[in-house]
Coordinates of C-alpha atoms in Angstrom, one line a residue:
X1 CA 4.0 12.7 19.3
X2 CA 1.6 12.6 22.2
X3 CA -0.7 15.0 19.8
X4 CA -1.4 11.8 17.6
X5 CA -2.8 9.7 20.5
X6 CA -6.2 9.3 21.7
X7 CA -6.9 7.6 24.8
X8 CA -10.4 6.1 24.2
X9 CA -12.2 3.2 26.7
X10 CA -13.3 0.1 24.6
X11 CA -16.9 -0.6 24.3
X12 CA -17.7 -4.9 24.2
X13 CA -17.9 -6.0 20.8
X14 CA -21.1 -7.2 20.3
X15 CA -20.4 -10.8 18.6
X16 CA -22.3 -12.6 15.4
X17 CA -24.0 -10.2 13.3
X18 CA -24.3 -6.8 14.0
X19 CA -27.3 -5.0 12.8
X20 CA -26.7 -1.8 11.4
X21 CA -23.6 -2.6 9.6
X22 CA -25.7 -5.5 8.2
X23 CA -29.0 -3.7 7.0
X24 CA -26.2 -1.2 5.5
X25 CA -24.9 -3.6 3.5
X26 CA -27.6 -5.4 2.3
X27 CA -28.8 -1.8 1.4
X28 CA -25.3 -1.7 -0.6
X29 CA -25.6 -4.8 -2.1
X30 CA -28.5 -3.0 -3.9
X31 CA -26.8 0.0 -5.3
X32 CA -23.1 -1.3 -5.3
X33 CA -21.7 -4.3 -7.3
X34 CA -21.1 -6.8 -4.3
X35 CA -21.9 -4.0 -1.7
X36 CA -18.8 -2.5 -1.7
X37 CA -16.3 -0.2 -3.6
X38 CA -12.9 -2.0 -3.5
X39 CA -13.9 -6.0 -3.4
X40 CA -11.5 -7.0 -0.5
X41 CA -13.7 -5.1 2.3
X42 CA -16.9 -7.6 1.6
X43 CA -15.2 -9.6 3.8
X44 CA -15.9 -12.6 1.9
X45 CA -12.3 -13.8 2.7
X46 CA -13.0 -13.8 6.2
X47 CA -16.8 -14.5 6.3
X48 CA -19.8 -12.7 7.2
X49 CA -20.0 -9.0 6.4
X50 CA -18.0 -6.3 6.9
X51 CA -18.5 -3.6 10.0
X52 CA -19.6 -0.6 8.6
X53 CA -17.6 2.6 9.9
X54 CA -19.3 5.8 11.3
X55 CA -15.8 7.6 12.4
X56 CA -12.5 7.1 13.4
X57 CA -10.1 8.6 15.9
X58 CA -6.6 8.1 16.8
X59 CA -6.2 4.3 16.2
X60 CA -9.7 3.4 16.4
X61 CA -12.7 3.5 14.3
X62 CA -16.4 2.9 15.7
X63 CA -18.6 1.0 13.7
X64 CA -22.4 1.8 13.4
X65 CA -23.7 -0.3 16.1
X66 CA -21.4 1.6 18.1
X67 CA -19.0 -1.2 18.6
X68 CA -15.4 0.4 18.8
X69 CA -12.4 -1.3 17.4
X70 CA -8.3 -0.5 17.7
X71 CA -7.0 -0.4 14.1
X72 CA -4.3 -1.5 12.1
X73 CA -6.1 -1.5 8.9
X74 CA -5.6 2.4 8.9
X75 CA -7.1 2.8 5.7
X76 CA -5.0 0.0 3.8
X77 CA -1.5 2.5 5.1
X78 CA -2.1 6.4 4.5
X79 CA -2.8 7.0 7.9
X80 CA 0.4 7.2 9.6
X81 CA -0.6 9.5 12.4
X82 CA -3.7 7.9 12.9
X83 CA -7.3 8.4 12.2
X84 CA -8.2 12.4 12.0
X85 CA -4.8 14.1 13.1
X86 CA -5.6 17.3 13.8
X87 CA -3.0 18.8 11.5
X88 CA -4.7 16.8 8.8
X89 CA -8.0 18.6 9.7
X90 CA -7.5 21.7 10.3
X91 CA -5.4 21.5 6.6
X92 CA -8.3 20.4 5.1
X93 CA -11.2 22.3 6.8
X94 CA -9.2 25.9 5.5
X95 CA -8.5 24.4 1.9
X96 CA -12.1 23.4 1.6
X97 CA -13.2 26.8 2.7
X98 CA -11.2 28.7 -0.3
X99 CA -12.4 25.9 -3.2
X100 CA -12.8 22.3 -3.3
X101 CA -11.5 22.2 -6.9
X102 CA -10.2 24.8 -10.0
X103 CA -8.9 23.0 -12.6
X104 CA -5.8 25.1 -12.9
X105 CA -2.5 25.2 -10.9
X106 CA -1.7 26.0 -7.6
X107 CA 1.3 27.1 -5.8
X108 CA 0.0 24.2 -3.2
X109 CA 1.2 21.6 -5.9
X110 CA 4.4 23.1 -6.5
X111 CA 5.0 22.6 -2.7
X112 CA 4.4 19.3 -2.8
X113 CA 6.3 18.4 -5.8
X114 CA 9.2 19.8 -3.8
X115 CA 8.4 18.1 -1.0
X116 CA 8.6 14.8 -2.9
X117 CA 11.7 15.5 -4.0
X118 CA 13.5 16.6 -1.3
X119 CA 12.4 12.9 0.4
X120 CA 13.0 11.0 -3.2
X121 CA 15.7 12.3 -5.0
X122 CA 15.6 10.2 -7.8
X123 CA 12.1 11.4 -8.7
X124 CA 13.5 14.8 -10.2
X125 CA 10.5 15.7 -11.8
X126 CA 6.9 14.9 -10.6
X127 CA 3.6 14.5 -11.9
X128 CA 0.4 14.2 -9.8
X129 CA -2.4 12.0 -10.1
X130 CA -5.4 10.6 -8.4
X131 CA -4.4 7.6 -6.9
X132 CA -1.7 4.7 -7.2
X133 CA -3.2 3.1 -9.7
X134 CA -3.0 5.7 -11.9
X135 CA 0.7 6.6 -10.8
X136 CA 1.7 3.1 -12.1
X137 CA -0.2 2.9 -15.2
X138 CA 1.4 6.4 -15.7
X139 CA 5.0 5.4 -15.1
X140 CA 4.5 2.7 -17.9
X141 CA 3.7 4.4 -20.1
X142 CA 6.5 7.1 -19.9
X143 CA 8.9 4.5 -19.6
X144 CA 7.0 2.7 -23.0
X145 CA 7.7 6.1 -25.0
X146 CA 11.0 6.7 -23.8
X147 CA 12.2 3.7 -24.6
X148 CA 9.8 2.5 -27.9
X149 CA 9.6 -0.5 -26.6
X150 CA 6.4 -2.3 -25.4
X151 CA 6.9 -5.4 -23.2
X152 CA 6.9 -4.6 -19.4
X153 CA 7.7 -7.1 -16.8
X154 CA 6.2 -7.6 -13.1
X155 CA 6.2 -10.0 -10.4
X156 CA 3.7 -12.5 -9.0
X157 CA 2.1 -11.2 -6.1
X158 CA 3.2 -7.7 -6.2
X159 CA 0.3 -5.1 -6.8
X160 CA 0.2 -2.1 -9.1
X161 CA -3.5 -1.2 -9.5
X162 CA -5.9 -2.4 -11.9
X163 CA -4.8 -0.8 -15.2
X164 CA -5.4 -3.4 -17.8
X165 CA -1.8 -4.7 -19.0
X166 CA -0.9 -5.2 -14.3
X167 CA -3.7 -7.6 -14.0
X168 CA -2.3 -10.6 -15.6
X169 CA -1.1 -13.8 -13.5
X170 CA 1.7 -16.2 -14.6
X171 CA 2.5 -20.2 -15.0
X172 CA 4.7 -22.1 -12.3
X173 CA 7.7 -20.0 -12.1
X174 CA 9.0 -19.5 -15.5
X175 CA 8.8 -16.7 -17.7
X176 CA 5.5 -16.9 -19.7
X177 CA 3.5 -14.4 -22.1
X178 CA 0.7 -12.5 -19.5
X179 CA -2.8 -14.0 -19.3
X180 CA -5.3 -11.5 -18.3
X181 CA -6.8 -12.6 -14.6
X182 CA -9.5 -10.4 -14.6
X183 CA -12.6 -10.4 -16.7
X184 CA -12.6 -7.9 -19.4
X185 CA -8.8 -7.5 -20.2
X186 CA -8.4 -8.2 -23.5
X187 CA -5.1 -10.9 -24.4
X188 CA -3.5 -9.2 -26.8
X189 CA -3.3 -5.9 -24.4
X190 CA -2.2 -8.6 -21.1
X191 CA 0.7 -10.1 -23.9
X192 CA 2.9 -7.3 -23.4
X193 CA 3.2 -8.2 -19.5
X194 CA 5.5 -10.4 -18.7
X195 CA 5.7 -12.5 -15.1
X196 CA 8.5 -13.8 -12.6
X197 CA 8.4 -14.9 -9.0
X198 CA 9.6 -12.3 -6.9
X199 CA 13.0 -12.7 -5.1
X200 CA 14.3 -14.7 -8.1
X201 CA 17.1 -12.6 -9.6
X202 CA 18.1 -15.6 -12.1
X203 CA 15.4 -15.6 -14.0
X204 CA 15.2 -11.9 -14.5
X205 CA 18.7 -12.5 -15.9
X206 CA 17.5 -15.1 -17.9
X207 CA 14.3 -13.4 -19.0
X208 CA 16.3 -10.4 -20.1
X209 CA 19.1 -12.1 -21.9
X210 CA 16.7 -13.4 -24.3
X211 CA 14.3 -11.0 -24.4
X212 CA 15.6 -7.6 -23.1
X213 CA 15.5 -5.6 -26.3
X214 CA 12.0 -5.9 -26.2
X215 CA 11.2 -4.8 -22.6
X216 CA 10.6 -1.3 -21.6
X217 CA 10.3 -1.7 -18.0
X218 CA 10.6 -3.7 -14.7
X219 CA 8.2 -3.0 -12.2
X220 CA 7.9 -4.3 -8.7
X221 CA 6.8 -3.4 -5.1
X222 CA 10.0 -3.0 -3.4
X223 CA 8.7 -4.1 -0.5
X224 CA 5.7 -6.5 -1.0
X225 CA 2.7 -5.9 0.7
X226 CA 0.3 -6.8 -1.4
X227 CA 0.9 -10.8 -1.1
X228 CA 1.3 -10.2 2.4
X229 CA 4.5 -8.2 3.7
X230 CA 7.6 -9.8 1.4
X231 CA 10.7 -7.9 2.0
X232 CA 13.2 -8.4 -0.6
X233 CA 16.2 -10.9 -0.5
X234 CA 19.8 -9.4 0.2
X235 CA 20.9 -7.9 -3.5
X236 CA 18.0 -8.6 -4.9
X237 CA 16.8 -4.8 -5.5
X238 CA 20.3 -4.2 -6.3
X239 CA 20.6 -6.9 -8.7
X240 CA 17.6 -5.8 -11.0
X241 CA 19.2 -2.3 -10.5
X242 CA 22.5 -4.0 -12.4
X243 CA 20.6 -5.7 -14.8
X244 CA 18.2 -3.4 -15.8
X245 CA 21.0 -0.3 -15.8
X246 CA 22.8 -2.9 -18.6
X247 CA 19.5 -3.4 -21.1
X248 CA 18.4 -0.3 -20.7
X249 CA 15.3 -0.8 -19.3
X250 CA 13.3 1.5 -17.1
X251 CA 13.3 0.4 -13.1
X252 CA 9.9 1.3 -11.6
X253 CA 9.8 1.1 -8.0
X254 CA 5.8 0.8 -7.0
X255 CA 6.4 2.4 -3.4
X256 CA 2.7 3.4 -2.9
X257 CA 2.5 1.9 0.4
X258 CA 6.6 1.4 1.4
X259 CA 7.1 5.4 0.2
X260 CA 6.7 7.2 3.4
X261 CA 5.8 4.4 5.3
X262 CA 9.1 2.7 6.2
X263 CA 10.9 5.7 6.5
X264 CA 11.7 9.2 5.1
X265 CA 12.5 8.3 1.5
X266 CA 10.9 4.9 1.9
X267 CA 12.3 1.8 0.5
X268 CA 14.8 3.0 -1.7
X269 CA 16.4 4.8 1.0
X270 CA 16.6 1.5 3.2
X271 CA 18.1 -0.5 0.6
X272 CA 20.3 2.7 -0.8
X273 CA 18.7 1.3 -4.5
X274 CA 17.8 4.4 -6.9
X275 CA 15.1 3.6 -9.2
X276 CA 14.5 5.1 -12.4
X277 CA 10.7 5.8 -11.7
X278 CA 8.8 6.2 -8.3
X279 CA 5.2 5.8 -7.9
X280 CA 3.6 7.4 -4.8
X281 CA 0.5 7.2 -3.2
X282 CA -1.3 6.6 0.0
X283 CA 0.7 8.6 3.0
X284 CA 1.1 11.6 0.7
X285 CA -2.5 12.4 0.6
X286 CA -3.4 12.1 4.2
X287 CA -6.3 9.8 4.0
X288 CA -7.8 11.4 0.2
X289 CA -7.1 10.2 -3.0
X290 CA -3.7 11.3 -4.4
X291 CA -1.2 9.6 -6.1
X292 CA 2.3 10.9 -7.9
X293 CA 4.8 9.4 -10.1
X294 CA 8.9 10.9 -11.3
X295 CA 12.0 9.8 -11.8
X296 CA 14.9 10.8 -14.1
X297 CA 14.9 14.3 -15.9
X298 CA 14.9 12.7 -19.1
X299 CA 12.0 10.4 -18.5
X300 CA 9.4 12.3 -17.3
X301 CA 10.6 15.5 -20.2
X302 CA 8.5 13.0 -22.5
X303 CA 5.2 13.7 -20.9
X304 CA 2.6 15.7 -22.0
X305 CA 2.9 19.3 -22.8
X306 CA 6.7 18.7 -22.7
X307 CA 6.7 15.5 -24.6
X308 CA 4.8 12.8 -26.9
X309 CA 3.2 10.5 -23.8
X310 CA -0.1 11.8 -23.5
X311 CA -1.4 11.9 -19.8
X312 CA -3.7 14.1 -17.8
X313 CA -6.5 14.4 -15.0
X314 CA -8.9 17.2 -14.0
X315 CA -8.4 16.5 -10.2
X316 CA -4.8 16.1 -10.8
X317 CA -3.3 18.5 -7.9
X318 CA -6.6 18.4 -6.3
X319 CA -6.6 21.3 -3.2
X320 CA -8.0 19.5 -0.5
X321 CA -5.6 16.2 -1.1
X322 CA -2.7 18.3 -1.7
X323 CA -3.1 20.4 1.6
X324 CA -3.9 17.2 3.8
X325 CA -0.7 15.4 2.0
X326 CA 1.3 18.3 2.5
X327 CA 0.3 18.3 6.4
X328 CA 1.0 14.6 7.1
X329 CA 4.2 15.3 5.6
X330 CA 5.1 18.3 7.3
X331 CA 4.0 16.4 10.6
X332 CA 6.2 13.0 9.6
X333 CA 9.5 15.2 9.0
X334 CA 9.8 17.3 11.7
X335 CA 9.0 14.2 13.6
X336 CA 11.4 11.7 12.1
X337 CA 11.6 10.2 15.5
X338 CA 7.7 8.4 14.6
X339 CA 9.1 5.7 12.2
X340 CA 11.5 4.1 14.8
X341 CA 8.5 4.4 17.6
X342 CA 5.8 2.7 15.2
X343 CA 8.1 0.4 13.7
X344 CA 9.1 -0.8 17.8
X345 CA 5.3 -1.0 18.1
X346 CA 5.0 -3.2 15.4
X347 CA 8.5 -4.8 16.1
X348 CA 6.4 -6.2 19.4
X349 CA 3.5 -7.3 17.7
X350 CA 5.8 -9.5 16.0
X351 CA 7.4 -11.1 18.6
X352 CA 4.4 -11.6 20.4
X353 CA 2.4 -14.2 17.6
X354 CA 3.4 -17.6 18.4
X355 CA 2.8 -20.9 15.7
X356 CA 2.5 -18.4 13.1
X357 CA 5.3 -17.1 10.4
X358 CA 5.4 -13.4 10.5
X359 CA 7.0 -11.1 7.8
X360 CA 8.1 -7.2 9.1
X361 CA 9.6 -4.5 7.3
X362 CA 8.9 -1.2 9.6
X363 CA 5.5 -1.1 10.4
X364 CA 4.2 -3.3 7.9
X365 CA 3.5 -6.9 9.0
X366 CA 1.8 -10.0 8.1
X367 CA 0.9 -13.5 9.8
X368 CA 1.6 -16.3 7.8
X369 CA -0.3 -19.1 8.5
X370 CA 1.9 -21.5 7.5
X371 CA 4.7 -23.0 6.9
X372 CA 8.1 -20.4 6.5
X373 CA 9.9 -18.8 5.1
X374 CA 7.8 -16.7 3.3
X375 CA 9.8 -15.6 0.2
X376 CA 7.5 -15.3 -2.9
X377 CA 3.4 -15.6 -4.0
X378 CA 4.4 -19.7 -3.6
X379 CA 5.2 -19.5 -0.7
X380 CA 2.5 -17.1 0.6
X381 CA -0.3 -19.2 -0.9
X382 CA 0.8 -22.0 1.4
X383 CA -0.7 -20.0 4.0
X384 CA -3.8 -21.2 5.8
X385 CA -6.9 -18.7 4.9
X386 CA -9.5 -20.0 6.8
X387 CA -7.1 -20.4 9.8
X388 CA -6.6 -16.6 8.9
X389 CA -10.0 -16.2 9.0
X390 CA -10.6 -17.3 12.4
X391 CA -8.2 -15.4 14.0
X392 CA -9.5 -12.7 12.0
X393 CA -13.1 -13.0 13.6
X394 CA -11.5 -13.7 16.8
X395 CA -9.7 -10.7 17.0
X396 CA -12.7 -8.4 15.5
X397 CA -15.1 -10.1 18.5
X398 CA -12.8 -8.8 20.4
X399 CA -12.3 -5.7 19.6
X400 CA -9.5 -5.7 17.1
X401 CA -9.9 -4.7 13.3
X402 CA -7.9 -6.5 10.8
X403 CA -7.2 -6.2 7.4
X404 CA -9.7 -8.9 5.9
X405 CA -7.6 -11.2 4.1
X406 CA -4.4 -13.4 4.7
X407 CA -2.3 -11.7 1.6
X408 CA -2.7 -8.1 3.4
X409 CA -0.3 -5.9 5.5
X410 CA -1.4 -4.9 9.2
X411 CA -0.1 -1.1 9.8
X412 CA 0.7 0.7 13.3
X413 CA 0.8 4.1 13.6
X414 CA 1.9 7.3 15.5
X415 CA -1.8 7.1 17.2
X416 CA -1.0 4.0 18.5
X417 CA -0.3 3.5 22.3
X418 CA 2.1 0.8 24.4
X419 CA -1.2 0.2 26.3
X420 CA -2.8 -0.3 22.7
X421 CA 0.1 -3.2 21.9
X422 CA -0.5 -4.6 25.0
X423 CA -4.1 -5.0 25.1
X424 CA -4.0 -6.4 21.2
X425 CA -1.5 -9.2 22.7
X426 CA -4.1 -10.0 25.5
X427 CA -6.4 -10.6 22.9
X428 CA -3.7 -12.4 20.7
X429 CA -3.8 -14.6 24.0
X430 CA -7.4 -15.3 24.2
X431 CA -7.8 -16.3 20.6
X432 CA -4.1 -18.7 20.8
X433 CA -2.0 -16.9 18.6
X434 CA 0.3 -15.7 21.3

């Protein structure tokens, strides 16, 4: 593993405003809506603006004023082995040189597909996509035409992209029709989503009793991470396995960031539950846009040209994505040994926050701060943001980059160091949070 690391000496973050990053986002702000190209990284959670990145190397990236920071945003998860692994590189650098794109097969995807499944063996058959949003809306609507039903049921605070019938929220804890929560999702479309806390096995049971016949799927993060870390509650996975088995509804697992993050075969291979459908993204495209989505035989037989459930993409199986997925990949299995080292890494962060509620599944982890347990999106709201924030801009002054929001997952990763845990605890220290 030593070939992930990168021993690097840290520059003095320069505090308030840095310069470049700022005259490149007011540049943005221009061009872009809100200067940015996913909303979370304006920083507006966290104030100020965000640093922007010139390159990244190990586990740190270095900001255009030349400020260089130890990460654990890691690109939101994908990078697992750090920032520019040279097996990743060297992967992508021959791909590129034989054809960035061809719209038509290659052997390359066939590899992966089998690569997938060897890890996942519930996902017999596989379809790649572009990213995880488009995994999830896929896997909807498979599960939709092989069942002819139309309702689909998620979970507060549990993420599955931003498809039009996922972005919906919910009332207080009971079952309600879905309300769109973004803009420009149109009602009768966010009706067909139903909501229920997370970790609340009853009222699935109850949801289902009553309304069953008309639900085609249940989809859920296995592992939360997009309300902060939220592992699940002992037989709870199993439980919706039961229940959903019984009604004949299709169990997604959305295991974008837990599939190859928590451990070969990701969360279903923790908790020994086998979903229906798997959606995949992040770690298996090595830093590029990729997603996948498979399940049961049957299932995925009803997709387009084998079936009536029309779906396609013309980077679908892109070259350059495959080949750096299929290196991380490579790397991560014959070096099984990473995921107990990271998650130890991580395991220590943990320990070390004081005051503060931490969730950890693996290398996944989130502060809380407030009051615990943190079960559920009620429970997570409770937290504190702008206490969050101010530890977030303490550790950034410092030297530290953070995801920039309270309801986010920090990541280790192979690249990471003992000397790079113990240096982010000194400056836990210095801003009181250890």
């Amino acid at each position: 593993m030593t070939a992930f690391r990168h021993s690097l000496h840290y520059l003095d973050v320069k505090k308030g405003p840095l310069p470049r990053s700022k005259a490149a986002f007011e540049r943005a702000r221009q061009v872009i809506p809100g200067g940015v190209n996913s909303p979370v990284r304006a920083y507006r959670a966290v104030g100020g603006h965000p640093p922007f990145i010139a390159s990244g190397k190990g586990a740190t990236v270095v900001d255009l004023d030349g400020n260089r920071y130890l990460d654990y945003v890691l690109s939101w998860g994908p990078l697992i082995l750090g920032h520019a692994p040279k097996p990743v590189v060297d992967a992508v650098r021959a791909a590129a040189g034989k054809g960035t794109s061809y719209g038509a097969p290659t052997a390359a995807e066939v590899e992966m597909a089998e690569f997938l499944r060897s890890a996942f063996p519930s996902m017999q058959k596989i379809r790649l996509v572009s990213s995880g949003t488009e995994a999830a809306m896929s896997a909807i609507r498979a599960a939709r035409g092989f069942t002819g039903r139309d309702d689909i049921l998620k979970f507060e605070g549990c993420y599955h992209g931003h498809s039009d019938g996922l972005l919906v929220k919910a009332g207080s804890g009971l079952a309600t029709f879905g309300e769109p929560s973004s803009a420009g999702v149109p009602a009768d479309v966010a009706r067909h989503t139903l909501v229920l806390p997370y970790n609340n096995l009853e009222a699935v049971r109850s949801l289902v009793k009553e309304r069953g016949t008309s639900i085609a799927a249940v989809i859920l993060e296995p592992v939360a991470g997009n309300m902060g870390v939220v592992p699940p509650a002992p037989g709870y996975l199993d439980g919706l396995r039961e229940i959903t088995k019984a009604a004949g509804i299709v169990l997604i697992f959305d295991e974008v960031i837990s599939g190859f993050r928590l451990c070969w075969g990701g969360a279903q291979t923790v908790y020994g539950v086998e979903p229906d459908l798997t959606c995949l993204g992040k770690i298996i495209g090595g830093g590029l846009p990729v997603g996948a989505y498979g399940g049961r035989r049957e299932i995925m037989e009803k997709i387009s040209p084998d079936g009536p459930v029309y779906q396609a993409g013309t980077l679908s199986g892109n070259p350059l994505a495959v080949a750096a997925g299929l290196a991380q990949l490579k790397t991560l299995k014959a070096n099984r040994s990473i995921y107990k080292r990271i998650a130890a890494l991580a395991e220590r962060l943990e320990k070390a926050f004081r005051g503060v509620t931490v969730n950890r599944v693996g290398s996944m982890l989130t502060p809380f701060f407030g009051p615990g347990p943190v079960t559920d999106w009620d429970s997570a709201a409770k937290a504190d943001a702008s206490k969050f924030a101010a530890f977030h801009q303490g550790m950034r002054e410092r030297g530290v980059l953070l995801p920039p929001s309270q309801w986010e997952a920090m990541f280790t990763s192979a690249a990471h160091t003992d000397k790079d845990i113990e240096r982010t605890i000194r400056v836990m220290r210095e801003v009181g949070v250890a």
